[in-house]
CSV table of C-alpha atoms in Angstrom, one decimal:
chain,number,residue,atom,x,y,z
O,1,UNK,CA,115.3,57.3,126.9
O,2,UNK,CA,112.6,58.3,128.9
O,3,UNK,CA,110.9,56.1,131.9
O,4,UNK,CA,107.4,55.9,131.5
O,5,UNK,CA,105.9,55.2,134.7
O,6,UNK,CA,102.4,54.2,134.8
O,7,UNK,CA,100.5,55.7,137.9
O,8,UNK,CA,97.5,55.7,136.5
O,9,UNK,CA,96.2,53.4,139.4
O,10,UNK,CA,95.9,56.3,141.6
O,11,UNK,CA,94.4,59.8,140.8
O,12,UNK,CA,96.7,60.7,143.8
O,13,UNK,CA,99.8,60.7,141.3
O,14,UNK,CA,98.7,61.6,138.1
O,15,UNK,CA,95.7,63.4,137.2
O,16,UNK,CA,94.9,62.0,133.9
O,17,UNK,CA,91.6,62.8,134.0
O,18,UNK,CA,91.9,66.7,134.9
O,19,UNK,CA,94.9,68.2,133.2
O,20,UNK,CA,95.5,65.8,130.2
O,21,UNK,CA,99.3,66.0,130.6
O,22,UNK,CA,100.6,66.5,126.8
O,23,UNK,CA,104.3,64.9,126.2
O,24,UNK,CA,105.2,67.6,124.9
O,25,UNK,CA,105.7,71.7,126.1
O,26,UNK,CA,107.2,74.9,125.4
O,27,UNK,CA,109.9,76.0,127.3
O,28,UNK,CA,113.0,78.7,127.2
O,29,UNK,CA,116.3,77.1,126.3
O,30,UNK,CA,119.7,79.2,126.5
O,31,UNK,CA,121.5,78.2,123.5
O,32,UNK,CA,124.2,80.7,123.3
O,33,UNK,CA,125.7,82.9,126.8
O,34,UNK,CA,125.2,86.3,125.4
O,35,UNK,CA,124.0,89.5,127.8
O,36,UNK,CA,121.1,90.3,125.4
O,37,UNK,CA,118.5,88.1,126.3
O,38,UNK,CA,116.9,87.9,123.1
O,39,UNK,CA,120.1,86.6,121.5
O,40,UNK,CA,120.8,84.1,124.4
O,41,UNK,CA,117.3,82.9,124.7
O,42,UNK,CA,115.3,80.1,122.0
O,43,UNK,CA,111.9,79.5,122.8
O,44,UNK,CA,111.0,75.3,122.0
O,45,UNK,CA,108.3,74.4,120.8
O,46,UNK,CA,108.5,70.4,121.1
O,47,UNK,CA,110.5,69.8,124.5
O,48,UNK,CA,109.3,66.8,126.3
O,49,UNK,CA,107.2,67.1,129.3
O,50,UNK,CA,109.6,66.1,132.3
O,51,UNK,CA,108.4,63.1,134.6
O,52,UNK,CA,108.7,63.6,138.3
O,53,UNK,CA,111.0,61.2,140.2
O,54,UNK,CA,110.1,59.3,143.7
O,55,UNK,CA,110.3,62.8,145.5
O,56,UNK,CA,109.1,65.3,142.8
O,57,UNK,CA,106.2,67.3,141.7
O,58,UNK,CA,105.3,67.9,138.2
O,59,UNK,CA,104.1,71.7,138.4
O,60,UNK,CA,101.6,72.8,135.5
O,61,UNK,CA,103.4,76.7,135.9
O,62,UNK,CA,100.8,79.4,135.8
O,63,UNK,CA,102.6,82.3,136.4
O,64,UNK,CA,106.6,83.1,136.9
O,65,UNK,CA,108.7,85.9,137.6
O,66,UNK,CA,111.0,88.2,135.8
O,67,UNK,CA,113.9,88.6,137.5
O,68,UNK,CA,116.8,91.3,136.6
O,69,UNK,CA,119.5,88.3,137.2
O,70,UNK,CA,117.5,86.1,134.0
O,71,UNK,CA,120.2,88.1,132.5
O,72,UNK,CA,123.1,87.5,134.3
O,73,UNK,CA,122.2,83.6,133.9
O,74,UNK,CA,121.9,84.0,130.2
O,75,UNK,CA,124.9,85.6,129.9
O,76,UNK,CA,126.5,82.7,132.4
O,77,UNK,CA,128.0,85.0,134.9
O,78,UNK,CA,126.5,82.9,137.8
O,79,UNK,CA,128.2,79.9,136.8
O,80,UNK,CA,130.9,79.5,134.4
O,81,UNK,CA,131.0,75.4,134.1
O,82,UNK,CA,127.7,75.7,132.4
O,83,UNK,CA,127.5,75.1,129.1
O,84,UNK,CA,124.8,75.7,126.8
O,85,UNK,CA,121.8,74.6,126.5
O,86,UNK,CA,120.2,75.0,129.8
O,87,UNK,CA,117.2,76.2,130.9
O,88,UNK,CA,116.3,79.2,132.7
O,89,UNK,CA,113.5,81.0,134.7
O,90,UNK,CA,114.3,81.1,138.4
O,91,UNK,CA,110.6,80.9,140.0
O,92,UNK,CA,106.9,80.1,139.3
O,93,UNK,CA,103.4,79.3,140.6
O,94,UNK,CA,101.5,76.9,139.5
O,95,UNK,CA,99.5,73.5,140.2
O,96,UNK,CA,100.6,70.0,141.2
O,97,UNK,CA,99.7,67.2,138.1
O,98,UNK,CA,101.6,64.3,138.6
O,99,UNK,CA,104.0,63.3,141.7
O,100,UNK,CA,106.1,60.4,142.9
O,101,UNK,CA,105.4,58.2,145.3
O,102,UNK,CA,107.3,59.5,148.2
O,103,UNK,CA,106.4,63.2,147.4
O,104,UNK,CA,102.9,61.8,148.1
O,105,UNK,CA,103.2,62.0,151.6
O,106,UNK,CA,103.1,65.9,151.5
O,107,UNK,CA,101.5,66.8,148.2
O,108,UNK,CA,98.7,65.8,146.0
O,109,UNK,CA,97.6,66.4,142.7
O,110,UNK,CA,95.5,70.0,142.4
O,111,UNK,CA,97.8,71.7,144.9
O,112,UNK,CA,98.8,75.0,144.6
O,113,UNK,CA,102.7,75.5,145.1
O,114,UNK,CA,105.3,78.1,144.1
O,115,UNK,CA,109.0,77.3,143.8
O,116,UNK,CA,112.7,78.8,143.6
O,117,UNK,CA,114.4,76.4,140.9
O,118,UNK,CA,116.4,77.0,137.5
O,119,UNK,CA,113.9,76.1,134.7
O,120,UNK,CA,110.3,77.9,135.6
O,121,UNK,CA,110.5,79.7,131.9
O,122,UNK,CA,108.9,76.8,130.6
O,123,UNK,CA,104.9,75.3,131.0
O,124,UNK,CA,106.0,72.4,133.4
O,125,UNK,CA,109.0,72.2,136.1
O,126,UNK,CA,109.8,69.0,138.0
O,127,UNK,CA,110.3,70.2,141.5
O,128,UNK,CA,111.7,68.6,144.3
O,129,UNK,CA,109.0,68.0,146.9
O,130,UNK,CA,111.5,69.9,149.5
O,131,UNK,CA,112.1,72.2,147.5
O,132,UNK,CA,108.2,73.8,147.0
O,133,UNK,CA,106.3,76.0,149.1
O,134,UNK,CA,102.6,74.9,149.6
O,135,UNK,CA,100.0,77.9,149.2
O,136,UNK,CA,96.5,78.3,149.6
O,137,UNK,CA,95.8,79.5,145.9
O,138,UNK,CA,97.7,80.0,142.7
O,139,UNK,CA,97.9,83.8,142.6
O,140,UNK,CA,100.9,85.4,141.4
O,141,UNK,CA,101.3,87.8,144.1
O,142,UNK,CA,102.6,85.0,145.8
O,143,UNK,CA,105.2,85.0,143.2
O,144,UNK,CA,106.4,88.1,144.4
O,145,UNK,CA,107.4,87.0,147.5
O,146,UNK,CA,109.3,84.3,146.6
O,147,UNK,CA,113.3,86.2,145.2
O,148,UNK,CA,112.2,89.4,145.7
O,149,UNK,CA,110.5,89.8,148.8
O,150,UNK,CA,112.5,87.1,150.3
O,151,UNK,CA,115.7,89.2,149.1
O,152,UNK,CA,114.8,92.4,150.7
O,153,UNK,CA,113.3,90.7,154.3
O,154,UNK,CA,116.4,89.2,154.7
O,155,UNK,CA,118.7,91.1,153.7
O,156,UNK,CA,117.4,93.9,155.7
O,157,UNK,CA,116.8,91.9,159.2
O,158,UNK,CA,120.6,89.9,158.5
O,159,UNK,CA,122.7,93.2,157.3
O,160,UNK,CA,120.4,96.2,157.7
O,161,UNK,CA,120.1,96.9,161.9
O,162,UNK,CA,117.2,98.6,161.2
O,163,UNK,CA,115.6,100.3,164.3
O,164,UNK,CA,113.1,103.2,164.9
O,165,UNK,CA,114.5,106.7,163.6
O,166,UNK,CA,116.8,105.3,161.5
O,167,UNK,CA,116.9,107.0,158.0
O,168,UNK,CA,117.2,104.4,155.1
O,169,UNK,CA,117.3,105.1,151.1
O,170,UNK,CA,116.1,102.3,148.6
O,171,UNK,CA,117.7,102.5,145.2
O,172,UNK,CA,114.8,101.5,142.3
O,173,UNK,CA,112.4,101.6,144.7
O,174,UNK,CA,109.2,101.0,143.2
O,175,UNK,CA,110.6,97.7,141.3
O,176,UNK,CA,109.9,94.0,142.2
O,177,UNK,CA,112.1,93.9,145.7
O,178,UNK,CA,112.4,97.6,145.9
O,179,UNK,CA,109.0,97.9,147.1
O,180,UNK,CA,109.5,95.3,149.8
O,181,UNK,CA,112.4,97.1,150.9
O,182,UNK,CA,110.3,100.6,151.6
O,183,UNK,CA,107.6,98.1,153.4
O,184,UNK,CA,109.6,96.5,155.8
O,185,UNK,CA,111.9,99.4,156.2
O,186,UNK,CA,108.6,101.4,157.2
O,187,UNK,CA,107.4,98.2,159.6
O,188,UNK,CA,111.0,98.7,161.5
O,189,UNK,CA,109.7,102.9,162.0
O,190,UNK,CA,112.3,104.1,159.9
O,191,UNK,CA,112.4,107.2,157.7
O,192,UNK,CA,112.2,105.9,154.0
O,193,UNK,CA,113.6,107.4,151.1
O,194,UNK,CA,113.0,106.1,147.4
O,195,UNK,CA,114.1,106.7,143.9
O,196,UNK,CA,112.6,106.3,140.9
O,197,UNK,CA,111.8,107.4,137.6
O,198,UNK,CA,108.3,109.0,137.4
O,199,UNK,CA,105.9,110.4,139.1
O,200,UNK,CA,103.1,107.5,138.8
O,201,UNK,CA,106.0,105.1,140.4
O,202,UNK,CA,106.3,108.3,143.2
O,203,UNK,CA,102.6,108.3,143.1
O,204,UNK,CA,102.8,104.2,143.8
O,205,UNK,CA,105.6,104.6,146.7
O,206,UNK,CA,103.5,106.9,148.9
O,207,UNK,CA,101.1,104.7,148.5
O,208,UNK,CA,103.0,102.5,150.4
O,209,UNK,CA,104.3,104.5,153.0
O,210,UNK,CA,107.3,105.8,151.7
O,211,UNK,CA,108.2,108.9,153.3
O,212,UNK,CA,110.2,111.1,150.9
O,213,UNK,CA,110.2,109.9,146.9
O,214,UNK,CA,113.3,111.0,144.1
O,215,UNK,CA,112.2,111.4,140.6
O,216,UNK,CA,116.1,110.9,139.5
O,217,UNK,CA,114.7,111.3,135.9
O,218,UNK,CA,113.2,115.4,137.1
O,219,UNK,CA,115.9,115.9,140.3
O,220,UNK,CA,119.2,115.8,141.4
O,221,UNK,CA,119.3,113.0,143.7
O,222,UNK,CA,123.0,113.9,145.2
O,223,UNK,CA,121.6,117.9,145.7
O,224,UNK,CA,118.6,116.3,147.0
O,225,UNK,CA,119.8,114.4,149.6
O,226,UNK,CA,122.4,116.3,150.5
O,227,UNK,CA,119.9,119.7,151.4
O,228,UNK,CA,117.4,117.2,153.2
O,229,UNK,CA,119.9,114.8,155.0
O,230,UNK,CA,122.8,116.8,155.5
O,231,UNK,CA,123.9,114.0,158.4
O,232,UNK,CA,123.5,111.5,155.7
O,233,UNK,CA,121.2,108.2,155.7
O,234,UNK,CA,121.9,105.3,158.1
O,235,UNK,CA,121.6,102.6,155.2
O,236,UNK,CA,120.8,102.0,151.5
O,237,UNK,CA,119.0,99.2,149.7
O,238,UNK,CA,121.3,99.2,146.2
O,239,UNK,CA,119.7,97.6,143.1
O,240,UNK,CA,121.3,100.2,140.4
O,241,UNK,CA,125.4,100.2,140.4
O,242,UNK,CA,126.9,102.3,138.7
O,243,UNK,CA,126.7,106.4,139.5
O,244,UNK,CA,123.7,105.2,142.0
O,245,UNK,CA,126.0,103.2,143.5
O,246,UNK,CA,128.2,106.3,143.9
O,247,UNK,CA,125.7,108.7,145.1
O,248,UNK,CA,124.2,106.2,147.6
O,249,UNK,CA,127.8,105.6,149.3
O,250,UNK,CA,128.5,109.7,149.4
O,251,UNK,CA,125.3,109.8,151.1
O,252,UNK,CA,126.1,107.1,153.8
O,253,UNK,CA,125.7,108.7,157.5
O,254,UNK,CA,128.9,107.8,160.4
O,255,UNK,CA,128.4,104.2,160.6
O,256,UNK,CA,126.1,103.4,157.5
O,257,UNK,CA,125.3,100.5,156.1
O,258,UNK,CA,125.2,100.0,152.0
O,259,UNK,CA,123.9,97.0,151.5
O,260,UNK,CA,124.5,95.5,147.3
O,261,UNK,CA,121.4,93.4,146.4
O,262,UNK,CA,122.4,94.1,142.7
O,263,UNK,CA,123.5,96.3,140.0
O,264,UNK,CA,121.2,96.7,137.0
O,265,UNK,CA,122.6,99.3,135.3
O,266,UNK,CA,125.7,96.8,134.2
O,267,UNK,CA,123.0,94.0,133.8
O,268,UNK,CA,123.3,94.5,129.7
O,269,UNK,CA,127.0,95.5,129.3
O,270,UNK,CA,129.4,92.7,127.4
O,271,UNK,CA,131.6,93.5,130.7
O,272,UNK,CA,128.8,93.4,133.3
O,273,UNK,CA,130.0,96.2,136.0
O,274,UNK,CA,129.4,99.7,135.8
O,275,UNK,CA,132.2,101.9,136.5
O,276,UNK,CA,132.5,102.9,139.6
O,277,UNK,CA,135.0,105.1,141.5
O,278,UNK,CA,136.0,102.4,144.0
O,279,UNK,CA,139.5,103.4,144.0
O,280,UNK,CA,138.1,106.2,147.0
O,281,UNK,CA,136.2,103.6,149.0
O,282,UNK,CA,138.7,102.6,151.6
O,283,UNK,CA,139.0,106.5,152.7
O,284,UNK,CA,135.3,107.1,152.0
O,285,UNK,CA,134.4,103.6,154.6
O,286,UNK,CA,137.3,104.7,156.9
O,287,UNK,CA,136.2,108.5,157.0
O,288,UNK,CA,132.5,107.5,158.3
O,289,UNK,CA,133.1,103.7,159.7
O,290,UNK,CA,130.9,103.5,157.2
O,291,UNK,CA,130.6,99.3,155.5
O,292,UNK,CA,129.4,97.7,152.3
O,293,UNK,CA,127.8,94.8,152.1
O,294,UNK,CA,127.0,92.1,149.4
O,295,UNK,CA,123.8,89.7,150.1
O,296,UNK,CA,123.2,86.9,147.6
O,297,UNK,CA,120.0,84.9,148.4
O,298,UNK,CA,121.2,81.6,147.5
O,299,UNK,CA,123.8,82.3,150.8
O,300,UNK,CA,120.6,82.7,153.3
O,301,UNK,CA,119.0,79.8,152.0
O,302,UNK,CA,119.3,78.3,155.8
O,303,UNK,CA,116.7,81.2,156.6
O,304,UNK,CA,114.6,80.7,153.0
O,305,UNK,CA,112.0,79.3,154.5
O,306,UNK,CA,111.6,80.8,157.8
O,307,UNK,CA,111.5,84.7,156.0
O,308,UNK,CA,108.8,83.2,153.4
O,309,UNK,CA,106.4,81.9,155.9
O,310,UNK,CA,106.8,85.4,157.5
O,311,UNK,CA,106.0,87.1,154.3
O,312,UNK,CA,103.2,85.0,153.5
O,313,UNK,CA,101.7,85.7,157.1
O,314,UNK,CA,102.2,89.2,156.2
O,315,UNK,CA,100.4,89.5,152.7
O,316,UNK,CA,97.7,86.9,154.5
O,317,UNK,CA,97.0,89.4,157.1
O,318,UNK,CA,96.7,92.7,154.6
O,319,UNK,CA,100.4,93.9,156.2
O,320,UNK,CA,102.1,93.6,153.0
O,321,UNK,CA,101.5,95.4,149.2
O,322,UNK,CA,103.0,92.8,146.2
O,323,UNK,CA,102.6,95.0,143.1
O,324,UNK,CA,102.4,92.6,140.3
O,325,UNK,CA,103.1,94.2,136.7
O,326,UNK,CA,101.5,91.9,134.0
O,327,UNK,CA,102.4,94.3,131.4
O,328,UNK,CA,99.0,95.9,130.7
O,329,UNK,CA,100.9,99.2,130.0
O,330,UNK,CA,103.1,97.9,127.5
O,331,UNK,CA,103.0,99.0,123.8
O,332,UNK,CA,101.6,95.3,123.2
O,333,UNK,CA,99.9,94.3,126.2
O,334,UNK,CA,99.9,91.5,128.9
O,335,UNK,CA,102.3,89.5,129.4
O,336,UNK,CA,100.9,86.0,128.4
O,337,UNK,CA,102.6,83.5,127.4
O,338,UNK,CA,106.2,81.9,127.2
O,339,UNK,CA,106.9,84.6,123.9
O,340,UNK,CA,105.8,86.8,125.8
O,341,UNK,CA,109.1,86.4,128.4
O,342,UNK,CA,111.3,88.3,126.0
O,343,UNK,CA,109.2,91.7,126.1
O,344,UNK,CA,109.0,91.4,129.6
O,345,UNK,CA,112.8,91.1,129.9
O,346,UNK,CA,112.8,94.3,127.4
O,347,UNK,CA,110.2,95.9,129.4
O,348,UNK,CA,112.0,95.8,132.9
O,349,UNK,CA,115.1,97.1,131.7
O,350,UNK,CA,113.6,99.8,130.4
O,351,UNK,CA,112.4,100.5,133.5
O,352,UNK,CA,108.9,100.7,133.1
O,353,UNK,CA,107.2,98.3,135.6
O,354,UNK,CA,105.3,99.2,139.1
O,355,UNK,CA,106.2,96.4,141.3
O,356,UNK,CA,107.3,92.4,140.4
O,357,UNK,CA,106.9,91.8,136.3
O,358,UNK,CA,105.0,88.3,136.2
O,359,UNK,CA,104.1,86.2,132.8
O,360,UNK,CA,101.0,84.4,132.8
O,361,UNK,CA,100.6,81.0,131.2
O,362,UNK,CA,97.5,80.0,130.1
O,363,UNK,CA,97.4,76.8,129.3
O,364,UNK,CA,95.4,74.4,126.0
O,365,UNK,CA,93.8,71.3,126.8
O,366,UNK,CA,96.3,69.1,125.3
O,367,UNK,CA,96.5,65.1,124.0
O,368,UNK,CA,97.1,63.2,127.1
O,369,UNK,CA,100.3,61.8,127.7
């Protein structure tokens, strides 16, 4: 049973008059754990439209984010005591339409906010007040900031030791937090080395100051680096696993830093992990006092808000590039609409996008609630 509040006294709670709140929405369900998205993953048609407690915001979503870990939560390899069905969709931008009372104090209807929460895959979120990050307009290259540029700010400035001179190599580097990683890397004056898998995407990372760029799809990248950086590379950004993950800790310098953000090349696979040949690590480590680190975002969440501000400085001040990829390029086009989620999974594991893959909701003046 659903409490029906009525807050209709007050424009400052609901906004009956501008966004004609429907009861009901689409939104992404995962009905079965399964590592291929498309089987994991039922789009409803008929869910109802969530009402926000004392301290939430109802969020109309506009845009949200595709991120390479939708899998991972589909297949339940986050957490294993959830069951099916649950939503998914870990972030999205969008615009306050109803609110409770004590959210009020911060927040009104019309705002502009973006949010880090399980269940943006769907056209309205409730959102803890606490939990949202007030913007100045609803653009989705805000959304880019928000996992993936968060991810690679801190994980560089808490694990990375960057300084000037220092030679660091980002794995997938013209994806959604690999281009962060050559930006701030290049902010910090170190040499930047990216790979990635055409020349457009090399085009793309010049563009943004990298300094050397790997087509690993028309060179070797082992022979590369190993003729260009014979003393190897202070520290690596690793997105890939797998025979990246390999090459990248060969390639480590005395006292480097490989730093695990992810491995997407296991992402699909019933098991999850690439092979690796991990058995050699504690000589390889030992031989170079070389380290590996893991960083999970949901650990630094102390610092979330702190590195977002930054970012958002940043981008304010023309500092910072957020590549969004809406899909234009695609065989059928934008991404737009919740349907549209699945082919922007499909699309990022193929490798195909230039920056952060975003889905835009447009959204049908609907009956009011």
């Amino acid at each position: 049973s659903r409490p029906i509040l009525d807050m209709s006294y007050s424009r400052h709670f609901l906004d009956f008059q501008g966004s004609s709140i429907p009861s009901s929405m689409k939104k992404l369900v995962v009905t079965k754990l399964s590592q291929n998205f498309r089987e994991a993953v039922t789009l409803q048609q008929d869910s109802p439209v969530p009402l926000p407690g004392d301290g939430d915001l109802l969020v109309r979503n506009r845009f949200v984010g595709i991120n390479a870990s939708d899998i991972n939560y589909s297949a339940g390899r986050y957490d294993a005591s959830v069951k099916p069905p649950f939503d998914i969709g870990f972030e999205g931008v969008g615009d306050v339409v109803a609110l409770g009372l004590s959210a009020s104090a911060d927040y009104t209807v019309g705002q502009a906010v973006a949010y880090v929460k399980a269940g943006a895959f769907a056209e309205y979120t409730v959102v803890p007040a606490r939990q949202a990050v007030p913007l100045p307009s609803v653009k989705p290259e805000f959304l880019t900031l928000m996992v993936s540029g968060a991810t690679a700010y801190l994980s560089l400035k808490e694990l990375g030791d960057l300084s000037e001179g220092k030679k660091v190599l980002v794995t997938a580097a013209a994806g959604g937090t690999g281009q962060f990683a050559v930006q701030l890397a290049k902010k910090a004056k170190c040499h930047v080395i990216g790979t990635c898998s055409s020349d457009e995407k090399g085009g793309f990372l010049k563009s943004i100051g990298c300094d050397h760029t790997i087509n690993y799809k028309t060179e070797n990248v082992e022979s590369v680096l190993r003729k260009d950086y014979p003393e190897g590379v202070d520290v690596v950004y690793e997105s890939v696993g797998g025979k990246m993950f390999d090459l990248a800790l060969n390639a480590l310098a005395i006292k480097g830093r490989l730093i695990v953000i992810g491995f997407i090349a296991g992402y699909q696979n019933p098991t999850g992990l690439p092979p690796i040949k991990a058995e050699l690590l504690p000589a390889k480590l030992l031989k170079k006092s070389a380290s590996v680190r893991g960083f999970f975002l949901n650990h630094y969440l102390s610092d979330y808000k702190m590195a977002l501000q930054h970012l958002l400085k940043m981008y304010e001040r023309g500092d910072l590039v957020c590549e969004v990829d809406f899909g234009d390029m695609s065989p059928e086009g934008k991404f737009t609409g919740l349907e549209s989620v699945f082919r922007a999974v499909d699309y990022m594991y193929m490798g195909k996008n230039i920056g952060k893959i975003v889905v835009e909701l447009p959204h049908s003046v609907n009956s009011k609630l």
